[in-house]
PDB file of C-alpha atoms and ligand atoms in Angstrom:
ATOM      1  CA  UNK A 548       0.000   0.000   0.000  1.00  0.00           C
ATOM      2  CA  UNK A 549       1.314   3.760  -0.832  1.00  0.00           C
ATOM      3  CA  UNK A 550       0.324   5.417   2.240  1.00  0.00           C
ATOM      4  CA  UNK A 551       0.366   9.107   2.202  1.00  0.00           C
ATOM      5  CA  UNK A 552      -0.360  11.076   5.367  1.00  0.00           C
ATOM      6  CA  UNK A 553      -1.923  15.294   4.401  1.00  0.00           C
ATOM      7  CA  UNK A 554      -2.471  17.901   7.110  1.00  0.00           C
ATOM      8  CA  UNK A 555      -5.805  17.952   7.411  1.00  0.00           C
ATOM      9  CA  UNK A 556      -9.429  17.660   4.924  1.00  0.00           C
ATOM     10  CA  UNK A 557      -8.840  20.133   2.805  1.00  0.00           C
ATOM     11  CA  UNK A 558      -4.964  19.029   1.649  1.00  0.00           C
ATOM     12  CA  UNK A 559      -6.916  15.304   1.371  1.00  0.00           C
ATOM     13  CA  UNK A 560      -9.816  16.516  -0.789  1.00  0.00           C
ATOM     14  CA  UNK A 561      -7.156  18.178  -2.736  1.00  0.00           C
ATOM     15  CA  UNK A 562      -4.550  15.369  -3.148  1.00  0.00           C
ATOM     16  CA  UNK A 563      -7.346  12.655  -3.962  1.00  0.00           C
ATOM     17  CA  UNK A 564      -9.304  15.120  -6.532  1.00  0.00           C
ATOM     18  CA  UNK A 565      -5.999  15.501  -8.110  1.00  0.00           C
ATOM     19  CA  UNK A 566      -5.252  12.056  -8.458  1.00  0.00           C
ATOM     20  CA  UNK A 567      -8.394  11.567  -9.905  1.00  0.00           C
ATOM     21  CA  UNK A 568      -7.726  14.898 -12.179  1.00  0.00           C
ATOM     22  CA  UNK A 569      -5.003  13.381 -13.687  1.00  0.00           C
ATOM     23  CA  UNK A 570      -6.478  10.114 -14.433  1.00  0.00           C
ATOM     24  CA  UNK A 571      -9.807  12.006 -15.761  1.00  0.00           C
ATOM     25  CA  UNK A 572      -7.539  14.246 -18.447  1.00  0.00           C
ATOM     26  CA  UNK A 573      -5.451  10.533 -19.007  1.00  0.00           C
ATOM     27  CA  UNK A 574      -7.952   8.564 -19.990  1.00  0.00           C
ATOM     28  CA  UNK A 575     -11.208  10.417 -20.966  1.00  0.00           C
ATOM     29  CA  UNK A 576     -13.228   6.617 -21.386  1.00  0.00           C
ATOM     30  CA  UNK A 577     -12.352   5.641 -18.006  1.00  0.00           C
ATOM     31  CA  UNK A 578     -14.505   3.808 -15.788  1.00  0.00           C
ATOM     32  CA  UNK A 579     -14.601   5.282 -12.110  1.00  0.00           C
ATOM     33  CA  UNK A 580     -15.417   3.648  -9.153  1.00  0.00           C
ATOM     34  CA  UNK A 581     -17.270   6.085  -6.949  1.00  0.00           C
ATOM     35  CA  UNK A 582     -18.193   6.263  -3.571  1.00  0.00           C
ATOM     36  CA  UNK A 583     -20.514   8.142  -0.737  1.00  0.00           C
ATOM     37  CA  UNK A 584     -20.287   9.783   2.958  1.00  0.00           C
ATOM     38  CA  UNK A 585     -18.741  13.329   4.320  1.00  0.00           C
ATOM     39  CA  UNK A 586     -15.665  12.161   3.296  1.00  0.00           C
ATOM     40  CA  UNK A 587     -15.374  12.448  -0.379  1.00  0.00           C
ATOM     41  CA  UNK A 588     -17.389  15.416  -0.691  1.00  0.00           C
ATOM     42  CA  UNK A 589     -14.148  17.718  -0.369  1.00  0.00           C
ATOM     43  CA  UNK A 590     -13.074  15.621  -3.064  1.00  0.00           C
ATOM     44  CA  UNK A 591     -16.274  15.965  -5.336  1.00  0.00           C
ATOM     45  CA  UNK A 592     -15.750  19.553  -5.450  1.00  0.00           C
ATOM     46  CA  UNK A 593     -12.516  19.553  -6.356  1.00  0.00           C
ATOM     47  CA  UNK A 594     -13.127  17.825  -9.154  1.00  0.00           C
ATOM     48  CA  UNK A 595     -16.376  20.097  -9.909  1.00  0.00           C
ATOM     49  CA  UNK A 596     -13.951  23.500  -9.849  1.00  0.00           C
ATOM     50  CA  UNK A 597     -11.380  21.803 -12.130  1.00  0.00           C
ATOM     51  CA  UNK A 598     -14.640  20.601 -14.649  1.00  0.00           C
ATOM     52  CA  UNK A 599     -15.550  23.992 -14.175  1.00  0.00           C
ATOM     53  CA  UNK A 600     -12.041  25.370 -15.462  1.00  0.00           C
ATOM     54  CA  UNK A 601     -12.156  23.096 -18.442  1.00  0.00           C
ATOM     55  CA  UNK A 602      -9.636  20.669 -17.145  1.00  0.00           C
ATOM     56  CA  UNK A 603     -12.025  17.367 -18.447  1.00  0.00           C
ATOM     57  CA  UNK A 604     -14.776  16.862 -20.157  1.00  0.00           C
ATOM     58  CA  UNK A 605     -16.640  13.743 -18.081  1.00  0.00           C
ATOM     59  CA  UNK A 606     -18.786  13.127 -21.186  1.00  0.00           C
ATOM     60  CA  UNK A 607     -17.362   9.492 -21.836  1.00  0.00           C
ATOM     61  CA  UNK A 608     -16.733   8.356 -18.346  1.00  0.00           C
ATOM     62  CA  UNK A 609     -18.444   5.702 -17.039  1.00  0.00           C
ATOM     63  CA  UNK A 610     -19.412   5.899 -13.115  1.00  0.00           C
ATOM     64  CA  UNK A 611     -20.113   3.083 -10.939  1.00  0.00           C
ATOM     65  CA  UNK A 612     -21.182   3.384  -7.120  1.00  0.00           C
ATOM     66  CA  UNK A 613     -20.574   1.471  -4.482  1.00  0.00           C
ATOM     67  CA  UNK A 614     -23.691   0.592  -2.990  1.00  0.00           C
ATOM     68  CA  UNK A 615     -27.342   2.054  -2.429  1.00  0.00           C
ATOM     69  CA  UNK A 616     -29.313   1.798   0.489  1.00  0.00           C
ATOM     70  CA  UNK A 617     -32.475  -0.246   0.431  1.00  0.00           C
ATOM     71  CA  UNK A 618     -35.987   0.871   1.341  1.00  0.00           C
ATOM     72  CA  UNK A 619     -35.435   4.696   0.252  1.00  0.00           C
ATOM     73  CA  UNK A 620     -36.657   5.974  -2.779  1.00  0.00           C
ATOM     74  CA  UNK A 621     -34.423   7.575  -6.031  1.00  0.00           C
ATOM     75  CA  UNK A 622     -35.686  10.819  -4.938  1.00  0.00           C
ATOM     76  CA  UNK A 623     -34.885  10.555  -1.212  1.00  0.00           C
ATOM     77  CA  UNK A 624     -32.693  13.262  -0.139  1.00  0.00           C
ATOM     78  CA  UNK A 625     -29.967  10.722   1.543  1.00  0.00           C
ATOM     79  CA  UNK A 626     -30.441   8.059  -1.531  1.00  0.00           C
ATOM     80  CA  UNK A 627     -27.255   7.664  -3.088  1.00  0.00           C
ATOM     81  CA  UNK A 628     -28.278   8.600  -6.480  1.00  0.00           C
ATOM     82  CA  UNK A 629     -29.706  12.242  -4.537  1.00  0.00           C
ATOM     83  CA  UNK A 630     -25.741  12.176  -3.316  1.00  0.00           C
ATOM     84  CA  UNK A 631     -24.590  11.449  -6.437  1.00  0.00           C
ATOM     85  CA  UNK A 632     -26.547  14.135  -8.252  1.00  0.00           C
ATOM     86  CA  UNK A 633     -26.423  16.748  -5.340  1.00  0.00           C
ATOM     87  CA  UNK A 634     -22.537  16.327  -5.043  1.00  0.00           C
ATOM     88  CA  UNK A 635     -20.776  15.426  -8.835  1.00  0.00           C
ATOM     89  CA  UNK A 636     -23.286  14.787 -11.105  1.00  0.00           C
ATOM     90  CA  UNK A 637     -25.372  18.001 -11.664  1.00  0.00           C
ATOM     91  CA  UNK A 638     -21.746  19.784 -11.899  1.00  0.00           C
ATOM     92  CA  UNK A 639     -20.073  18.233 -14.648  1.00  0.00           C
ATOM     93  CA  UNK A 640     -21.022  16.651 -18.241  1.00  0.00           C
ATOM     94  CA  UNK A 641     -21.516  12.915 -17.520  1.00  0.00           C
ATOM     95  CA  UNK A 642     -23.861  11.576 -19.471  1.00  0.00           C
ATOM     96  CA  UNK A 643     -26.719  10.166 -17.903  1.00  0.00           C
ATOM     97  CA  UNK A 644     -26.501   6.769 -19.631  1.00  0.00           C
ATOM     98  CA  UNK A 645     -22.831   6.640 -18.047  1.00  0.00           C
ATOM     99  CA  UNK A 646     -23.352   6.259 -14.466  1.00  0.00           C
ATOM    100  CA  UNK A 647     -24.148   3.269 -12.318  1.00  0.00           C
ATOM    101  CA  UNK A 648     -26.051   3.132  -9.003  1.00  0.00           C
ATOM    102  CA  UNK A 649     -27.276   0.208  -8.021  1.00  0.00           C
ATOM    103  CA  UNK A 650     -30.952  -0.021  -8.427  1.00  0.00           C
ATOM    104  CA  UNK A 651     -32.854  -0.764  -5.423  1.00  0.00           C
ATOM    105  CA  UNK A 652     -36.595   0.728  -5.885  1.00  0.00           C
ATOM    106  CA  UNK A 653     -39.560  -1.221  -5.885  1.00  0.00           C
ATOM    107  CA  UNK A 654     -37.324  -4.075  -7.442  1.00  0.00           C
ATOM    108  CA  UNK A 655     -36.505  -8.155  -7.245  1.00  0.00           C
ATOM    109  CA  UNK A 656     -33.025  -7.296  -5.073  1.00  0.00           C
ATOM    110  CA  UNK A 657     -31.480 -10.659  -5.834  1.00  0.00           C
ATOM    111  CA  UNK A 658     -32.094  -9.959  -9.603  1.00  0.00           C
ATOM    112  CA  UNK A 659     -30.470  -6.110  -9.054  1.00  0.00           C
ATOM    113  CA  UNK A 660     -27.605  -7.487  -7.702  1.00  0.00           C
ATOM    114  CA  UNK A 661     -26.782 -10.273 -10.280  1.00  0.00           C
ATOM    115  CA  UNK A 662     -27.391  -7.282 -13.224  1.00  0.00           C
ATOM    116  CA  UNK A 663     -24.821  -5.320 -11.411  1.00  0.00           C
ATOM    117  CA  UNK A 664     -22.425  -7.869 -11.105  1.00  0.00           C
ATOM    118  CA  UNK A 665     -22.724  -8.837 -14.679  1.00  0.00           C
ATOM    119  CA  UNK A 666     -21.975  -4.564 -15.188  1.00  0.00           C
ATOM    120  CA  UNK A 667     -18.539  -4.975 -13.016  1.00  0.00           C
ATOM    121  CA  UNK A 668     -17.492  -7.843 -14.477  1.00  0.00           C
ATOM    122  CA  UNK A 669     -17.626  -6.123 -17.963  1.00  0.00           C
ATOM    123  CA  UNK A 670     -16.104  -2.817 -16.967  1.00  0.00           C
ATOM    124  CA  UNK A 671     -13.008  -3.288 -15.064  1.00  0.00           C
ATOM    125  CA  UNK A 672     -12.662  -0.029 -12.728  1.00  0.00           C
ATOM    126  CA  UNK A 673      -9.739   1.926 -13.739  1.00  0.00           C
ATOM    127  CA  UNK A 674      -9.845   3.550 -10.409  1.00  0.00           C
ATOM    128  CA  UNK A 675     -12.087   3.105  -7.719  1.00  0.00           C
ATOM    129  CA  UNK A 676     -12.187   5.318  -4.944  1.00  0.00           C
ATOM    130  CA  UNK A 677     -13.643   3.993  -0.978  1.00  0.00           C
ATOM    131  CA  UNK A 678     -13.880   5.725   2.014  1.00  0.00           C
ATOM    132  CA  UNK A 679     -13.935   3.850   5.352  1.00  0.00           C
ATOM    133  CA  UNK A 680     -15.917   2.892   8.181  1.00  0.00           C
ATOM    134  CA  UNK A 681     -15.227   3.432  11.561  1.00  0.00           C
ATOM    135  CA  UNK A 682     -15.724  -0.108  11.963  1.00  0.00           C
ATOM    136  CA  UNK A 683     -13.160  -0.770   9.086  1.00  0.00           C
ATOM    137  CA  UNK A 684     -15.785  -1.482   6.262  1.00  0.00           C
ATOM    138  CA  UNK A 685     -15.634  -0.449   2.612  1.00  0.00           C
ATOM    139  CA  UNK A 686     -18.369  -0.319   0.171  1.00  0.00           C
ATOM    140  CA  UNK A 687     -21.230  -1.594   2.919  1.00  0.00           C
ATOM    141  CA  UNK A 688     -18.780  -4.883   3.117  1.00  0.00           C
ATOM    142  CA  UNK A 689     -19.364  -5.230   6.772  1.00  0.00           C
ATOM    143  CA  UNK A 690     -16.759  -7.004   9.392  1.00  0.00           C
ATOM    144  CA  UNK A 691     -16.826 -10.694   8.797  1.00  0.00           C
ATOM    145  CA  UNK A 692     -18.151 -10.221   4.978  1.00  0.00           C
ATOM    146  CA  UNK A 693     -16.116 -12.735   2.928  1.00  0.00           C
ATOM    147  CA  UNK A 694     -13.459 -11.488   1.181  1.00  0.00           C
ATOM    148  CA  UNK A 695     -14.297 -13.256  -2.250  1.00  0.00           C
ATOM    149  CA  UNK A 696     -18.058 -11.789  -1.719  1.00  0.00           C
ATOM    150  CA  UNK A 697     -19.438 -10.114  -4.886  1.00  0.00           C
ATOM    151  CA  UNK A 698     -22.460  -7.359  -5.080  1.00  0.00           C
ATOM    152  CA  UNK A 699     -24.772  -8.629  -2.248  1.00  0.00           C
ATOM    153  CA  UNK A 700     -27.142  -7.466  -0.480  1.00  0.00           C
ATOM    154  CA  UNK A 701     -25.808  -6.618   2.747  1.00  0.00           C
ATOM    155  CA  UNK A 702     -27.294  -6.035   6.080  1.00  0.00           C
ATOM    156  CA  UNK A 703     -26.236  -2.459   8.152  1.00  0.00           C
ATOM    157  CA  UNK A 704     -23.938  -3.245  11.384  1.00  0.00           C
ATOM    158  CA  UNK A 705     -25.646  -1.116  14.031  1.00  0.00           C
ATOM    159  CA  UNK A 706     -21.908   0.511  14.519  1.00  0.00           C
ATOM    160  CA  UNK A 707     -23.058   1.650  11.014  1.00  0.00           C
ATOM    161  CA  UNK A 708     -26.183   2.910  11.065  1.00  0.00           C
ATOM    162  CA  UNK A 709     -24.995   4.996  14.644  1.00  0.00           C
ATOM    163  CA  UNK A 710     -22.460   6.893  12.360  1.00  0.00           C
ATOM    164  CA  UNK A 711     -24.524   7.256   9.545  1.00  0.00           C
ATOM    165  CA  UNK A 712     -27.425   8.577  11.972  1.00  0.00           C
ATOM    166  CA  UNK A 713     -26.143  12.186  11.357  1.00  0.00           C
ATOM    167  CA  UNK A 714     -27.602  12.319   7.858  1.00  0.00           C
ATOM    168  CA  UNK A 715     -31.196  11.297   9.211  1.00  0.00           C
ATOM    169  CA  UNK A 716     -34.016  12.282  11.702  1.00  0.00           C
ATOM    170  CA  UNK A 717     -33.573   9.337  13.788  1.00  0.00           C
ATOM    171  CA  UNK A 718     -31.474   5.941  14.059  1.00  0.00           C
ATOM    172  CA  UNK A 719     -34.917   4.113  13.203  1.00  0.00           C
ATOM    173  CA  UNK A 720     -34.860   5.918   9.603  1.00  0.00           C
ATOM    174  CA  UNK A 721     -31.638   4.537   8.557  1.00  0.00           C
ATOM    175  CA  UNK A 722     -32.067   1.779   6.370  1.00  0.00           C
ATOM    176  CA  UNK A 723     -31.005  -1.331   7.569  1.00  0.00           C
ATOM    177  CA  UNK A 724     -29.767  -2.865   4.508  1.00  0.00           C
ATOM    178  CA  UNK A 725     -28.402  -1.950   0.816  1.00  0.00           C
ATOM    179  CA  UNK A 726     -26.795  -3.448  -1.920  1.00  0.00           C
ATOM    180  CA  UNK A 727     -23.186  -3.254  -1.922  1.00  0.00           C
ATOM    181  CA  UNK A 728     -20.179  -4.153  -4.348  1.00  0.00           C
ATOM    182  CA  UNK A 729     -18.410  -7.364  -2.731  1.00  0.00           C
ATOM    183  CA  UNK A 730     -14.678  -7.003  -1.698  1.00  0.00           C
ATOM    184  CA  UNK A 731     -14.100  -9.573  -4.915  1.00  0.00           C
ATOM    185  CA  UNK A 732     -15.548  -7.014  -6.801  1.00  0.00           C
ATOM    186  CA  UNK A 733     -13.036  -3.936  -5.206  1.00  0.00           C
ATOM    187  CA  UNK A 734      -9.900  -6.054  -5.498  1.00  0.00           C
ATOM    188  CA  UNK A 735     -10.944  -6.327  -8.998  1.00  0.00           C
ATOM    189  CA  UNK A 736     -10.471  -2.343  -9.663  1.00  0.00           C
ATOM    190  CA  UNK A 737      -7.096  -1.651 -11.523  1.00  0.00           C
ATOM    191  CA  UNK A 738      -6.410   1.043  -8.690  1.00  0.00           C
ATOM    192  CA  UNK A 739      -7.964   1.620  -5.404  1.00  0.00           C
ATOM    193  CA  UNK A 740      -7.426   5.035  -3.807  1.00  0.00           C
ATOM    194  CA  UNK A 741      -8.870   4.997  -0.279  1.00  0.00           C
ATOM    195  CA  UNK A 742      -9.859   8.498   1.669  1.00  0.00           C
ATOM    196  CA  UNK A 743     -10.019   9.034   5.552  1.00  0.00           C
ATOM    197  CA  UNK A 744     -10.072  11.779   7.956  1.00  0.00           C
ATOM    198  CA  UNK A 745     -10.341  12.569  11.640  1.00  0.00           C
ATOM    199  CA  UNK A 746     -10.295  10.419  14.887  1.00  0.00           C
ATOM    200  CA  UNK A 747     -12.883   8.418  14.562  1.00  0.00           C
ATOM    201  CA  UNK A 748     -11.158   6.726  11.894  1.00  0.00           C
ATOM    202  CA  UNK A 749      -7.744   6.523  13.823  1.00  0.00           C
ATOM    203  CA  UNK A 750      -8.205   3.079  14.720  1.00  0.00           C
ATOM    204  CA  UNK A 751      -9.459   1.280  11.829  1.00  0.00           C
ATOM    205  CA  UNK A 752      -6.531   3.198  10.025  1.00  0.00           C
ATOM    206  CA  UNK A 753      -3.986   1.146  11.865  1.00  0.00           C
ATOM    207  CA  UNK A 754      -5.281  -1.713  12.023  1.00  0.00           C
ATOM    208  CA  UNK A 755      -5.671  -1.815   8.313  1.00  0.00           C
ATOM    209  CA  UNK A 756      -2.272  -0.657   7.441  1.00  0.00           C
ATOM    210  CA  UNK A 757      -0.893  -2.576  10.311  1.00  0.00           C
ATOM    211  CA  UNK A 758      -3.051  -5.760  11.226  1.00  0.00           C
ATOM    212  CA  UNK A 759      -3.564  -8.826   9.825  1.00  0.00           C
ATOM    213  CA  UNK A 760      -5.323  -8.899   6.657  1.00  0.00           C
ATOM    214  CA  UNK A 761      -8.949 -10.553   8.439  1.00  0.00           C
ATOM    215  CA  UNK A 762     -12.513 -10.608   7.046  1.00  0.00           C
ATOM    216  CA  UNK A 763     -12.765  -8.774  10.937  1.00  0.00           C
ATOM    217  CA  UNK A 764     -10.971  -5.995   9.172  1.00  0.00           C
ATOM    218  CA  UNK A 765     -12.758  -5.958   5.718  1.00  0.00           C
ATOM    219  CA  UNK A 766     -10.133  -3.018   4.546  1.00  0.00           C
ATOM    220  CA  UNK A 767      -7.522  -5.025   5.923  1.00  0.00           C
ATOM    221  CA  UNK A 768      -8.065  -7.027   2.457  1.00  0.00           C
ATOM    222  CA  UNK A 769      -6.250  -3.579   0.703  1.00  0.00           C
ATOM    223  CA  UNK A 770      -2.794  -4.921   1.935  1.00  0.00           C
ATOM    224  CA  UNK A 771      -3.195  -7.418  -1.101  1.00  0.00           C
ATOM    225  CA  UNK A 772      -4.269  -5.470  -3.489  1.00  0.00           C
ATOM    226  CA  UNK A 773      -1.474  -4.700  -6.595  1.00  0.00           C
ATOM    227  CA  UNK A 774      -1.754  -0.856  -6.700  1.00  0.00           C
ATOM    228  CA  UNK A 775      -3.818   0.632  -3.520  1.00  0.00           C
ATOM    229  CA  UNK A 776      -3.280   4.364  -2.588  1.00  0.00           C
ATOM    230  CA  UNK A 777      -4.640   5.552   0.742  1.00  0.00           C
ATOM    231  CA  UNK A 778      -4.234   9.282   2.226  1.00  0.00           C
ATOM    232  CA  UNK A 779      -5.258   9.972   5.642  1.00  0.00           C
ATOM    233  CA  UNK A 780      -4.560  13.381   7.369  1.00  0.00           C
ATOM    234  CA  UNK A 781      -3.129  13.713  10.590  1.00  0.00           C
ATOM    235  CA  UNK A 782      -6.027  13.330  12.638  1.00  0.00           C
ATOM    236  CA  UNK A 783      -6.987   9.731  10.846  1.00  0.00           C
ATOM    237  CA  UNK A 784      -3.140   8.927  10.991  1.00  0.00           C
ATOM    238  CA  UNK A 785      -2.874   9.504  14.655  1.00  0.00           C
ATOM    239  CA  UNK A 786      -2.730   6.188  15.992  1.00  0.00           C
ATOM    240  CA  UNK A 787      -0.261   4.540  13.188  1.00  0.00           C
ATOM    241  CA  UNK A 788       2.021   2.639  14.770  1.00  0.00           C
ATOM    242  CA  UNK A 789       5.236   0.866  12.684  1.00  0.00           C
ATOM    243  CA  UNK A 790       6.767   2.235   9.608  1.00  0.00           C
ATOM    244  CA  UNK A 791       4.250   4.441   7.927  1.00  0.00           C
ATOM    245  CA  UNK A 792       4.095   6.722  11.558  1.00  0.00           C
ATOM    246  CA  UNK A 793       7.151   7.698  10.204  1.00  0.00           C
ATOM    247  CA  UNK A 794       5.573  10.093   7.897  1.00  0.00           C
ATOM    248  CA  UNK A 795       4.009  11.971  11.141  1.00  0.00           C
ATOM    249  CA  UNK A 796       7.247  13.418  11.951  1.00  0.00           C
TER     250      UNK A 796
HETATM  251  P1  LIG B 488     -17.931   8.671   5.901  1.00  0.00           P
HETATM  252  O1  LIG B 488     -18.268   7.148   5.569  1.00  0.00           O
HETATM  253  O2  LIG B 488     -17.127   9.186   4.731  1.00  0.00           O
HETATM  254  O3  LIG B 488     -19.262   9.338   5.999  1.00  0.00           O
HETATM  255  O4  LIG B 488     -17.149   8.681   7.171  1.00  0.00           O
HETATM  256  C1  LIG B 488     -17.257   6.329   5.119  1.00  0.00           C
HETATM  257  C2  LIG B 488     -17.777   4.935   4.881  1.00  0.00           C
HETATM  258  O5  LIG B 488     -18.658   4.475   5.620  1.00  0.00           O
HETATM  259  O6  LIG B 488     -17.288   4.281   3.959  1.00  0.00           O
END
């Protein structure tokens, strides 16, 4: 893993948009591997002031999510297509046809999960870009989620649903389930480029960069993976132990 420790959110959202930048003006057919939470939204407009300067054109990229919760509708505010739209999608020229949610409204979920599979397996991500869990899950690949798993239908750890009870009324209103890529599916992405920031992820940092690769550790799995970038600021770096603390100075 390339581990790269920033200062703080904005030098992250900076660093990963640019990454991304460069790959974007690279390759203008290049299939992305997006992803939701506070965490890349720094990153998302980044990437919407350098569309805005003419940097890329997004007109040929293909977009694939993550996951999408089940039991909200398309047009609910905290749906990850809403994200999506709210955050990127509304800001640049990506053609409609071009990005990929999974599709969980009103729909056979088994069936929605096979289609998206089929989708990965015939566009290999060029890049895909995760945040993290507190509890050390990407994607909604929850501790203990195989790590040859492909999209599933996954059900919310209440560790979760507690952190992600900030963008809701109430704990009871966050879905307990969604359909996620499996971690077979990540590890198949040419490049992964993972994003965390503050305390809370301090923890799960280390023990990903430093533990034992375990399904108890689902990022853990990112230790095996051919060409995985991940840039923390200090905050998220704060309890590194071993030879990447050296970058804390
Ligand atoms: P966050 O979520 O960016 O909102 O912290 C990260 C995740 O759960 O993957």
């Amino acid at each position: 893993m390339n581990i790269k420790i920033v200062k703080d959110y904005a030098e992250l959202s900076n660093v990963a948009g640019e990454i991304i930048t460069d790959l974007l003006r690279e390759n203008p057919y290049c299939n992305l591997g997006l992803a939701t939470g506070g965490t890349p939204l720094g990153t998302y407009q980044y990437l919407t002031a350098r569309f805005k300067a003419g940097e890329f054109s997004m007109r040929d990229v293909r977009t694939f999510n993550l996951d999408e919760y089940c039991g909200l509708p398309r047009c609910h505010p905290e749906s990850y297509h809403s994200f999506m739209y709210s955050n990127l999608f509304a800001h640049v020229d990506i053609r409609e046809e071009n990005m990929h949610i999974p599709y969980t409204e009103g729909c056979d979920l088994q069936e929605q999960c096979e289609r998206y599979n089929a989708l990965l397996d015939s566009h290999r991500i060029d890049l895909q870009l995760l945040g993290i869990g507190s509890n050390g899950h990407i994607g909604f690949c929850e501790p203990g989620t195989p790590f040859d798993r492909e999209t599933f239908v996954a059900q919310l750890s209440e560790e979760t649903r507690r952190d992600n009870q900030r963008f809701f009324n109430s704990f009871e209103e966050v879905p307990r389930t969604a359909i996620t890529m499996g971690i077979g599916n990540i590890m198949q992405a040419r490049r992964v480029l993972l994003i965390a920031s503050g305390e809370a992820k301090a923890e799960c940092i280390n023990q990903m960069i430093n533990g034992p690769v375990t399904e108890r550790v689902p990022a853990s799995v990112l230790q095996n993976h051919p060409d995985a970038t991940i840039i923390i600021d200090a905050a998220a770096a704060s309890r590194l132990t071993g030879k990447a603390a050296a970058q804390l100075g």
